[in-house]
CSV table of C-alpha atoms in Angstrom, one decimal:
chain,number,residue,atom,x,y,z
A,7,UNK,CA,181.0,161.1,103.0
A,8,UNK,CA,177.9,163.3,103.1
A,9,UNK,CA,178.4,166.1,101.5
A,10,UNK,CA,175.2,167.2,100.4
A,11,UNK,CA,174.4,170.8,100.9
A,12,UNK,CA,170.7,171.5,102.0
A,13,UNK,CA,169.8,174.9,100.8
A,14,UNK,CA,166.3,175.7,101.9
A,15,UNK,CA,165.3,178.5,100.4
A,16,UNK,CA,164.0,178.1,96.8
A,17,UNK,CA,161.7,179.8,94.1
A,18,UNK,CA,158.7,177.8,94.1
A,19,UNK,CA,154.7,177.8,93.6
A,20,UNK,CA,154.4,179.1,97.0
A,21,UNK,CA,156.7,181.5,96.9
A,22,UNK,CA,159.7,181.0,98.7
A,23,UNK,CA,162.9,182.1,97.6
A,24,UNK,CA,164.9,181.5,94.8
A,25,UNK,CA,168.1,179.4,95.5
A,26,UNK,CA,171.3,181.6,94.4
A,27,UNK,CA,173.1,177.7,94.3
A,28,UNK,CA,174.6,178.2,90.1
A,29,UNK,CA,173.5,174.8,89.4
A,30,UNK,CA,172.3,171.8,90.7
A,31,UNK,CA,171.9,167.9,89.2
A,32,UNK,CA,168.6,165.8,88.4
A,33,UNK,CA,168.9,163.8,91.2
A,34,UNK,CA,169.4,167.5,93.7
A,35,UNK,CA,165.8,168.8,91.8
A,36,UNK,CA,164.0,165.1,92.1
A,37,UNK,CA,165.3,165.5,96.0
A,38,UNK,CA,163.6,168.6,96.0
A,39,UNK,CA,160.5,167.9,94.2
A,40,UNK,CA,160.0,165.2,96.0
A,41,UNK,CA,160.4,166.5,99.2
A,42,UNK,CA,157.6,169.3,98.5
A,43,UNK,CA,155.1,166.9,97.2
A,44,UNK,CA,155.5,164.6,100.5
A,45,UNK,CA,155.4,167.6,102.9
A,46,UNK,CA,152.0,168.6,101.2
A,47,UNK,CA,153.3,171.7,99.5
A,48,UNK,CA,152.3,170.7,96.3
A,49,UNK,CA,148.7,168.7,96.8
A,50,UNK,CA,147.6,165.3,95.2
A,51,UNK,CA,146.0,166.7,91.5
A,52,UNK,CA,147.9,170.2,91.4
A,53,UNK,CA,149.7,170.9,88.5
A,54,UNK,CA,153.3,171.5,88.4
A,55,UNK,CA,155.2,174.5,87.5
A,56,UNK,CA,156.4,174.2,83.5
A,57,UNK,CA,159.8,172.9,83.1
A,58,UNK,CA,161.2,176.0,81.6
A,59,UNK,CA,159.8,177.5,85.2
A,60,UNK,CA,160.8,174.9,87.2
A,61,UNK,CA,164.9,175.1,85.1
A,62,UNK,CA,165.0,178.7,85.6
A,63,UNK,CA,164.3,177.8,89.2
A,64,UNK,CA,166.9,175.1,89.8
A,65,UNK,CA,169.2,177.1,87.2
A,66,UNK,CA,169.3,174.2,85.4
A,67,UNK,CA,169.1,172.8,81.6
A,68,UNK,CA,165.2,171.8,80.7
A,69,UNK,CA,166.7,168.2,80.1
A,70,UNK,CA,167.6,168.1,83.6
A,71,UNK,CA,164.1,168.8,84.5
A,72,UNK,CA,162.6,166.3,82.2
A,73,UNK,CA,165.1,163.5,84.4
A,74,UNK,CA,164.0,164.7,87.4
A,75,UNK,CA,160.5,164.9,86.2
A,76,UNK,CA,160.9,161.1,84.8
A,77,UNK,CA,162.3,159.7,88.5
A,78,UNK,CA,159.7,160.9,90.3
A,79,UNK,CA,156.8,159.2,87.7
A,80,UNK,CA,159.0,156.0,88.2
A,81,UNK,CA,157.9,156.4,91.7
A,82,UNK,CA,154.5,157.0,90.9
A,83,UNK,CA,154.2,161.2,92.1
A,84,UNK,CA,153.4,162.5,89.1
A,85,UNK,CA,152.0,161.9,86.1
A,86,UNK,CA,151.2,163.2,82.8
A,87,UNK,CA,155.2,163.7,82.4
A,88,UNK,CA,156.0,164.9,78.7
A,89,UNK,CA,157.5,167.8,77.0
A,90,UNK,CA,154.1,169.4,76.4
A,91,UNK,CA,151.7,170.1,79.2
A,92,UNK,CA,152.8,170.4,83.0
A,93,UNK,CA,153.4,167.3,84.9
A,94,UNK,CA,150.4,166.5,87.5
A,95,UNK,CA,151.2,165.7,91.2
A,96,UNK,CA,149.7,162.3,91.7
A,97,UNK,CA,146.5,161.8,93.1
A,98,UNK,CA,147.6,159.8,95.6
A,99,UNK,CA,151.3,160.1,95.6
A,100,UNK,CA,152.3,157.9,98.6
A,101,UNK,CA,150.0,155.7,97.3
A,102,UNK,CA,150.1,152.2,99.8
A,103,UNK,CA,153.8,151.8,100.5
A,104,UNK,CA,153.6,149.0,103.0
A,105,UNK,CA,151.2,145.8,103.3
A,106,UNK,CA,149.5,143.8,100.6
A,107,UNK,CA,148.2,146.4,98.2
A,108,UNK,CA,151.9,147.9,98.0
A,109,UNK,CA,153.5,147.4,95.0
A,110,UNK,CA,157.0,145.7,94.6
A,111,UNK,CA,159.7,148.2,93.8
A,112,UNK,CA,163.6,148.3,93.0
A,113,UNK,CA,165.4,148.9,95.9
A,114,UNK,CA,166.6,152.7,94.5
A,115,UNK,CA,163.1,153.7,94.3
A,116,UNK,CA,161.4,151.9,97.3
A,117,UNK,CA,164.2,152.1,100.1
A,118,UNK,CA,164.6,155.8,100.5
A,119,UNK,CA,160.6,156.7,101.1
A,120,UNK,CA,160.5,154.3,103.5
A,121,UNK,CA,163.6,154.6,105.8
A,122,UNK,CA,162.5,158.4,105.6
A,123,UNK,CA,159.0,157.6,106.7
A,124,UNK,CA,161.0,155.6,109.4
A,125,UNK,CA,163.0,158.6,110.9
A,126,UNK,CA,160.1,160.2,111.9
A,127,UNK,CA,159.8,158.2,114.9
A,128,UNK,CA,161.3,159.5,118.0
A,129,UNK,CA,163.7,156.6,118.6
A,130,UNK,CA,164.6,154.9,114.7
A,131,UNK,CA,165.6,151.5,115.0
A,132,UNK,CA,166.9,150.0,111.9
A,133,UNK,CA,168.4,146.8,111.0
A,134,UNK,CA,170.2,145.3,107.9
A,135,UNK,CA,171.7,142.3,106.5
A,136,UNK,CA,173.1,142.9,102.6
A,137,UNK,CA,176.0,142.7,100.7
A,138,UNK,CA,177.8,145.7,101.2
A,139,UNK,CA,175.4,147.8,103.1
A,140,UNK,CA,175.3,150.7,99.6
A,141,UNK,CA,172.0,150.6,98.9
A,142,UNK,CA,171.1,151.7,102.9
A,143,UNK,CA,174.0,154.2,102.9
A,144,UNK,CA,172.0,156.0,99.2
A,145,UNK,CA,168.6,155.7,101.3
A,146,UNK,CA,170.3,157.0,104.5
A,147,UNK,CA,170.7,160.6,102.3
A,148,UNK,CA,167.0,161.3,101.8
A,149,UNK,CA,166.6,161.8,105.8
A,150,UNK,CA,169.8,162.7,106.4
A,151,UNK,CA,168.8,165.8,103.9
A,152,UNK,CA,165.4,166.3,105.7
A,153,UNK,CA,166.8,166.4,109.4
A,154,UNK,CA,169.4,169.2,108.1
A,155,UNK,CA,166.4,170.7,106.8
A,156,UNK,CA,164.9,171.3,110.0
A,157,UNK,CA,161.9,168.7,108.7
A,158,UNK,CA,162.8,165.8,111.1
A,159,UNK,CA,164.5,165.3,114.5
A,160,UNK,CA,164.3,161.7,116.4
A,161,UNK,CA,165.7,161.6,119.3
A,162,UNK,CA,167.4,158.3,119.3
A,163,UNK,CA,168.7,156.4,116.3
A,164,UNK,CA,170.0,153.0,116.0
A,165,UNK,CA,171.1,150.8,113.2
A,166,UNK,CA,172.6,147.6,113.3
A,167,UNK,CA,173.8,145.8,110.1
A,168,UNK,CA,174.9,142.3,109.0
A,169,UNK,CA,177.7,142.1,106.0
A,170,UNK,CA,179.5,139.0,105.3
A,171,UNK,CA,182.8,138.3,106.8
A,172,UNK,CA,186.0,139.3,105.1
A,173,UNK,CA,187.6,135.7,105.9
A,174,UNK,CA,185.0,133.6,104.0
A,175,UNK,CA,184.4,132.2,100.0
A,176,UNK,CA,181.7,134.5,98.9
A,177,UNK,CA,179.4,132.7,97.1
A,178,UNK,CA,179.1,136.0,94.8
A,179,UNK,CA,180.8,138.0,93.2
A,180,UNK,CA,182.8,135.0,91.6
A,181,UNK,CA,184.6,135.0,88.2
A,182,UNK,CA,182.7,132.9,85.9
A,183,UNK,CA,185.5,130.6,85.0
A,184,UNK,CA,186.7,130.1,88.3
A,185,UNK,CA,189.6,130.8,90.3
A,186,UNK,CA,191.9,133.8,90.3
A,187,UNK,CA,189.3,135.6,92.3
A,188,UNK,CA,191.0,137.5,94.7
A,189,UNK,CA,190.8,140.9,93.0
A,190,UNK,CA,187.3,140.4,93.6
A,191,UNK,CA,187.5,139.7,97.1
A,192,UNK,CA,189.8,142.4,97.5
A,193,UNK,CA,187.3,144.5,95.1
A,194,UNK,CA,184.1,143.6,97.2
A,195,UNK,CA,186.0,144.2,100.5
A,196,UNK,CA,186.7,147.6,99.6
A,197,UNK,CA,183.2,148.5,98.4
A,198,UNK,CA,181.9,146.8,101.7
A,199,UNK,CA,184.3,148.9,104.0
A,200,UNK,CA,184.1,152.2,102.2
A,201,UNK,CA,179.9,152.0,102.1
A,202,UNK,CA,180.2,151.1,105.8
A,203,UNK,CA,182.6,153.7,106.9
A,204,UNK,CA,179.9,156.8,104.8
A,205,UNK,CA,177.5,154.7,106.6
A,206,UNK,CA,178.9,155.0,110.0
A,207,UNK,CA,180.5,158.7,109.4
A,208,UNK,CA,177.2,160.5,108.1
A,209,UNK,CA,175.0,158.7,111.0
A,210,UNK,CA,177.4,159.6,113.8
A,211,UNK,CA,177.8,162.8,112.2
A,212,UNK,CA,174.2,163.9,113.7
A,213,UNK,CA,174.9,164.0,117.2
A,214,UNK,CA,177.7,166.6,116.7
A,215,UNK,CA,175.7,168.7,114.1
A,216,UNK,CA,172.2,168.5,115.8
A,217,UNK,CA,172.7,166.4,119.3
A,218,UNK,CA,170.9,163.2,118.4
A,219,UNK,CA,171.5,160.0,120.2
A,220,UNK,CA,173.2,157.6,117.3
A,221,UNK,CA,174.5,154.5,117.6
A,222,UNK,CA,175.6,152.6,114.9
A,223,UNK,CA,176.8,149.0,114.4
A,224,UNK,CA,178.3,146.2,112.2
A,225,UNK,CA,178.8,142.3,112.8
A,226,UNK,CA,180.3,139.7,110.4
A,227,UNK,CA,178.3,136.9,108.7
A,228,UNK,CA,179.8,133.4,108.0
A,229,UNK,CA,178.5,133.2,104.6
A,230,UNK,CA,177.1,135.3,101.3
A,231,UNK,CA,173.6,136.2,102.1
A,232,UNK,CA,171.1,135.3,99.4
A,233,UNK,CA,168.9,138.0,100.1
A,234,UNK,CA,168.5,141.3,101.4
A,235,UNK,CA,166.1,142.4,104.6
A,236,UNK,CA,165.3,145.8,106.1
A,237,UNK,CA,163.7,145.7,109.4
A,238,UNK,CA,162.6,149.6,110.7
A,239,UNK,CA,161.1,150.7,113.7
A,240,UNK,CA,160.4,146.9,114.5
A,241,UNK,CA,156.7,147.3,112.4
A,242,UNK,CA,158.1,147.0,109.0
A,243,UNK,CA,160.0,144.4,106.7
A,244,UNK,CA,161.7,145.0,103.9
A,245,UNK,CA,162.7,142.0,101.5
A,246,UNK,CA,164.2,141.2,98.3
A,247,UNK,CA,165.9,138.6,95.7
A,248,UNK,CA,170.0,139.1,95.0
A,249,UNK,CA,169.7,137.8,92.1
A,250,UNK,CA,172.7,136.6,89.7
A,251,UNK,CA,173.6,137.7,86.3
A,252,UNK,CA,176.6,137.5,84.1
A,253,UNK,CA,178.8,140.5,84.1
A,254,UNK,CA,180.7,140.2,80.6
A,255,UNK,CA,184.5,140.7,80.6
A,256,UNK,CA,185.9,144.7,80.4
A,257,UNK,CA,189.1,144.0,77.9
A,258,UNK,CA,190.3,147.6,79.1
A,259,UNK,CA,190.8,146.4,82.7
A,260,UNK,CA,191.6,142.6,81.8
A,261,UNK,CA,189.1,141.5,84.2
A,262,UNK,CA,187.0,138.2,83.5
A,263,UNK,CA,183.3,137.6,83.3
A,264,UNK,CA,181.7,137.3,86.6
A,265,UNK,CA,179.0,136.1,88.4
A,266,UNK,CA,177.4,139.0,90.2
A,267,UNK,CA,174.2,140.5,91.7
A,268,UNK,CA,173.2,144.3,90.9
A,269,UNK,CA,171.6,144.7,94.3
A,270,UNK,CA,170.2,148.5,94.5
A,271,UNK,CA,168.2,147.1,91.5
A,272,UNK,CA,166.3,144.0,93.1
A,273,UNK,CA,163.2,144.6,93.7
A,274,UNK,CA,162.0,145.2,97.5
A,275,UNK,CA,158.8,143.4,98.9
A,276,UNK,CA,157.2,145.1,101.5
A,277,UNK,CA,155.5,143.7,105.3
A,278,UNK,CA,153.6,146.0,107.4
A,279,UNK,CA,153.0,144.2,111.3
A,280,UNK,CA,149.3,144.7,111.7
A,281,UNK,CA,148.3,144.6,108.0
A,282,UNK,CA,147.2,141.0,108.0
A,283,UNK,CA,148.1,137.9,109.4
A,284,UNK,CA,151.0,137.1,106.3
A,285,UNK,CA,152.3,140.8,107.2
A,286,UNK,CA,152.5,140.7,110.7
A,287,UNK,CA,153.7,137.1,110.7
A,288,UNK,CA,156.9,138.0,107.9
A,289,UNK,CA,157.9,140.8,110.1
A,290,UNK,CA,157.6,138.7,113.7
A,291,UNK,CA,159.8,136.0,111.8
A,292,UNK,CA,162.0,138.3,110.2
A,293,UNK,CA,163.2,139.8,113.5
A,294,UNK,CA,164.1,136.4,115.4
A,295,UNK,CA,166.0,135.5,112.2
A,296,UNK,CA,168.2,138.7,112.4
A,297,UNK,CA,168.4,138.9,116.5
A,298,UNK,CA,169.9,135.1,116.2
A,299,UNK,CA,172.0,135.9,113.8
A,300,UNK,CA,173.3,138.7,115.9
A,301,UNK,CA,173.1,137.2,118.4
A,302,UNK,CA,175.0,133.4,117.7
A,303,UNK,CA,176.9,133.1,114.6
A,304,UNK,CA,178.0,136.4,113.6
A,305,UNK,CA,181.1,138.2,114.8
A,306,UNK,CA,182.3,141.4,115.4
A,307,UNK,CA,183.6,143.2,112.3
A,308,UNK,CA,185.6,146.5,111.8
A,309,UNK,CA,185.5,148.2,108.4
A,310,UNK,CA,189.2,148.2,108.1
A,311,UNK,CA,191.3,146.5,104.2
């Protein structure tokens, strides 16, 4: 469930009030940060408020600030992070997010800018074929926190995802010795229906709370899809790898080794229709794969155990 609390009103370098919220994590003050340096409040260049300003702010430790400080250098918006000097907005901190100059990214950092960017559209399209659908449910929050915030409002969203069927073999997560698998089945079937149903719950929760038009909507695959692939606002492509490592046995929980994928860590490739022939191309191509899927093989699927 969403259950993030959007409290506006902060202490800031342009003076807004202080937020009388006791304390708040890294991730709440990288949210926050972030969001200020996108909406132009703090310009490409400026310096940032000291961390023993910017804790007394949040009402947090100074290590907290140094975290949040440290994710939002991994996503190239500051720079000059240490425990000395101020941190520096970056001079350009979108920097080229799309196309052939834009750099490859893990999922966790690259997936939230960009479905945010996407929900500034009037109507949001969005469609998805993963795993279990939890990397798009963490990237849903960022404009899910903006559109509470009073920053965005489309009028239309929909979002159609592809997840493998309960009733197949997946090819991954397997044990690595074989056999006995169907804790992990069971295991992966609950991840898939519980990311789906936060999915479905904090999407649909917007028309209630501010009267958008949401739709949202799951079919089943026949098989374990390699890869991952974000399609938004029918102009950009989102790709990456699920790639396999060895996940060693935890004696506490007697479970075996297993082959598995860490997918909110592969790393996204991004195609921009209209930045070159390859672009435009990749994301033409990427659409007819998905709509036949959707359209022919796949099934209807309900996020029940």
């Amino acid at each position: 469930m969403y259950c993030a609390v959007v409290d506006p009103e902060h202490d800031s370098v342009n003076g807004r009030k202080r937020s009388q919220r006791p304390q708040r994590t890294h991730h709440e003050v990288a949210d926050e940060l972030r969001a200020r340096i996108r909406s132009g409040a703090l310009r490409p260049g400026a310096r940032m408020p000291t961390q023993a300003q910017l804790a007394h702010e949040f009402g947090v430790e100074r290590g907290a600030v140094r975290q949040a400080l440290r994710i939002l250098q991994s996503e190239r918006l500051l720079t000059n992070v240490s425990k000395g000097s101020p941190a520096t907005v970056a001079p350009d901190p979108v920097g080229p997010l799309t196309g052939p100059e834009a750099p490859p990214l893990p999922t966790t950092v690259a997936l939230a800018p960009r479905i945010a960017t996407a929900f500034g559209a009037e109507h949001v399209e969005i469609d998805a074929v993963c795993l279990t659908s939890i990397s798009l449910t963490l990237a849903i929050g960022e404009p899910l926190r903006q559109i509470h915030a009073g920053r965005l409002k489309p009028a239309k969203v929909d979002v159609r995802v592809l997840l493998p069927s309960r009733d197949i073999d997946l090819a991954f997560p397997v044990p690595v010795e074989g056999g006995g698998d169907d804790w992990v089945h069971e295991r992966w079937l609950a991840m898939r229906n519980a990311q789906g149903q936060v999915l479905q719950h904090n999407l649909l929760a917007l028309r209630a709370t501010h009267g958008i038009d949401v739709h949202v909507t799951f079919r089943a695959l026949p098989f374990t899809p390699p890869v991952k692939l974000y399609l938004l606002n029918g102009t950009e492509a989102l790709f990456a790898y699920y790639t396999l490592t060895r996940r060693e046995a935890e004696a506490d929980h007697e479970q075996p080794a297993l082959y598995d994928a860490q997918g909110t860590q592969s790393v996204l490739f991004s195609f921009e229709q209209g930045a070159g022939l390859r672009d435009t191309t990749f994301v033409e191509q990427s659409h007819l794969w998905f709509n036949a899927l959707w359209e022919t093989i796949s099934s209807e699927l309900v996020l029940t155990s």
